[in-house]
Amino acid sequence: MTELTVFDPPQCCSTGVCGPSVDPKLSKLAADLDWLKKQGVAVTRYNLSQQPGAFVENATIKGILERRGEDALPVFLVDGEVMSQGSYPDREALAGWVGVKAQSSETESGGCCGADAEKQQGSGCC
């Protein structure tokens, strides 16, 4: 089983999807990581403010932090190999790293108009 490990910068909670102003990138990432789990990928996520030991215990992450500091976060590892540093990837990138076919949430549901968008034109949906 492929393992994706995320090392997040300090956040108020494990996903960063909390508080009065939620960063849309973080809520999208949370949904994408849940989707990967449903595809059979083992996903582990560490938050620097809540689990600092995980950052120190991982030699790769410790080295990155020593060289670049917290600006390197988030860091994404797939089976221990660094895939990304300093930004949050989209679903397509995540899927490519772990070898699954990417589907956007709109593709799965057919977007706001459903699967038969042409039939629903004029319905006020789109």
C-alpha positions as a printed NumPy array, in Angstrom:
array([[  0.   ,   0.   ,   0.   ],
       [  1.293,   3.438,  -0.937],
       [  1.816,   5.808,   1.987],
       [  1.387,   9.58 ,   1.755],
       [  2.711,  11.563,   4.701],
       [  2.   ,  15.266,   5.133],
       [  4.03 ,  17.512,   7.434],
       [  1.975,  20.688,   7.938],
       [  3.087,  24.048,   9.333],
       [  1.734,  25.034,  12.758],
       [ -2.068,  25.213,  12.65 ],
       [ -4.846,  25.495,  15.195],
       [ -6.057,  21.943,  14.559],
       [ -4.958,  18.795,  12.755],
       [ -6.449,  19.808,   9.391],
       [ -6.232,  23.593,   9.582],
       [ -9.961,  23.675,   8.817],
       [-10.994,  25.502,  11.972],
       [-11.315,  28.982,  13.394],
       [-13.136,  32.015,  12.018],
       [-11.315,  32.218,   8.661],
       [-10.599,  28.899,   6.983],
       [ -8.115,  28.868,   4.104],
       [ -9.959,  27.306,   1.129],
       [ -6.76 ,  25.462,   0.134],
       [ -6.818,  23.621,   3.461],
       [-10.447,  22.534,   3.191],
       [ -9.802,  21.339,  -0.384],
       [ -6.716,  19.431,   0.781],
       [ -8.706,  17.791,   3.591],
       [-11.286,  16.618,   1.028],
       [ -8.552,  15.412,  -1.334],
       [ -6.81 ,  13.451,   1.432],
       [-10.117,  11.817,   2.408],
       [-10.613,  10.912,  -1.265],
       [ -7.132,   9.338,  -1.383],
       [ -7.959,   7.24 ,   1.682],
       [-11.042,   5.949,  -0.146],
       [ -8.737,   4.99 ,  -3.035],
       [ -6.716,   2.78 ,  -0.664],
       [ -3.828,   5.153,   0.064],
       [ -2.5  ,   5.237,   3.632],
       [ -2.527,   8.931,   4.589],
       [ -0.803,  10.301,   7.685],
       [ -0.8  ,  13.987,   8.547],
       [  1.363,  15.73 ,  11.157],
       [  0.947,  19.281,  12.453],
       [  4.072,  21.044,  13.754],
       [  2.223,  22.708,  16.637],
       [  0.539,  19.478,  17.778],
       [  3.075,  16.76 ,  16.917],
       [  6.56 ,  18.331,  16.893],
       [  8.177,  14.986,  17.731],
       [  7.213,  13.565,  14.329],
       [  9.184,  16.348,  12.625],
       [ 12.3  ,  15.685,  14.707],
       [ 12.091,  11.891,  14.418],
       [ 11.944,  11.948,  10.607],
       [ 15.514,  12.577,   9.374],
       [ 14.329,  13.88 ,   5.996],
       [ 11.956,  16.429,   7.525],
       [ 14.447,  17.416,  10.212],
       [ 17.05 ,  18.125,   7.503],
       [ 14.609,  20.166,   5.424],
       [ 13.647,  22.26 ,   8.457],
       [ 17.298,  22.821,   9.375],
       [ 18.057,  24.053,   5.841],
       [ 14.882,  25.985,   4.988],
       [ 12.996,  26.499,   8.228],
       [  9.22 ,  26.48 ,   8.524],
       [  8.896,  28.092,   5.076],
       [  9.521,  24.611,   3.645],
       [  6.228,  23.41 ,   5.116],
       [  4.048,  21.74 ,   4.101],
       [  6.172,  18.804,   2.972],
       [  4.591,  15.821,   1.221],
       [  6.295,  12.418,   1.236],
       [  5.246,   9.347,  -0.727],
       [  6.764,   6.171,   0.669],
       [  9.435,   8.348,   2.309],
       [ 10.368,  10.299,  -0.843],
       [  9.892,  14.079,  -0.894],
       [  7.331,  15.046,  -3.536],
       [  6.618,  18.679,  -2.63 ],
       [  7.742,  21.438,  -0.278],
       [  6.274,  24.808,   0.618],
       [  2.863,  24.579,  -1.055],
       [ -0.308,  22.518,  -1.133],
       [ -0.764,  20.388,  -4.267],
       [ -4.04 ,  19.849,  -6.066],
       [ -5.836,  16.511,  -6.345],
       [ -4.306,  15.77 ,  -9.745],
       [ -0.754,  16.08 ,  -8.381],
       [ -1.565,  13.993,  -5.297],
       [ -3.145,  11.283,  -7.427],
       [ -0.18 ,  11.222,  -9.795],
       [  2.274,  10.809,  -6.934],
       [  0.457,   7.784,  -5.533],
       [ -0.529,   6.23 ,  -8.858],
       [ -4.306,   6.621,  -8.822],
       [ -6.533,   8.235, -11.441],
       [ -7.579,  11.731, -10.426],
       [-11.218,  12.727, -10.468],
       [-12.301,  16.177,  -9.431],
       [-15.299,  16.468,  -7.167],
       [-17.188,  18.146, -10.036],
       [-16.35 ,  15.237, -12.362],
       [-17.718,  12.755,  -9.844],
       [-20.994,  14.606,  -9.379],
       [-21.297,  16.064, -12.857],
       [-20.843,  19.611, -11.54 ],
       [-23.688,  21.831, -10.423],
       [-25.977,  20.586, -13.187],
       [-25.424,  16.896, -12.639],
       [-24.308,  14.414, -15.26 ],
       [-26.786,  15.61 , -17.916],
       [-25.902,  19.311, -18.019],
       [-27.217,  19.759, -21.581],
       [-30.646,  18.399, -20.633],
       [-30.843,  20.771, -17.682],
       [-30.017,  24.025, -19.449],
       [-32.536,  26.673, -18.588],
       [-33.201,  25.026, -15.242],
       [-31.461,  27.887, -13.436],
       [-28.716,  25.588, -12.21 ],
       [-26.011,  26.816, -14.58 ]])
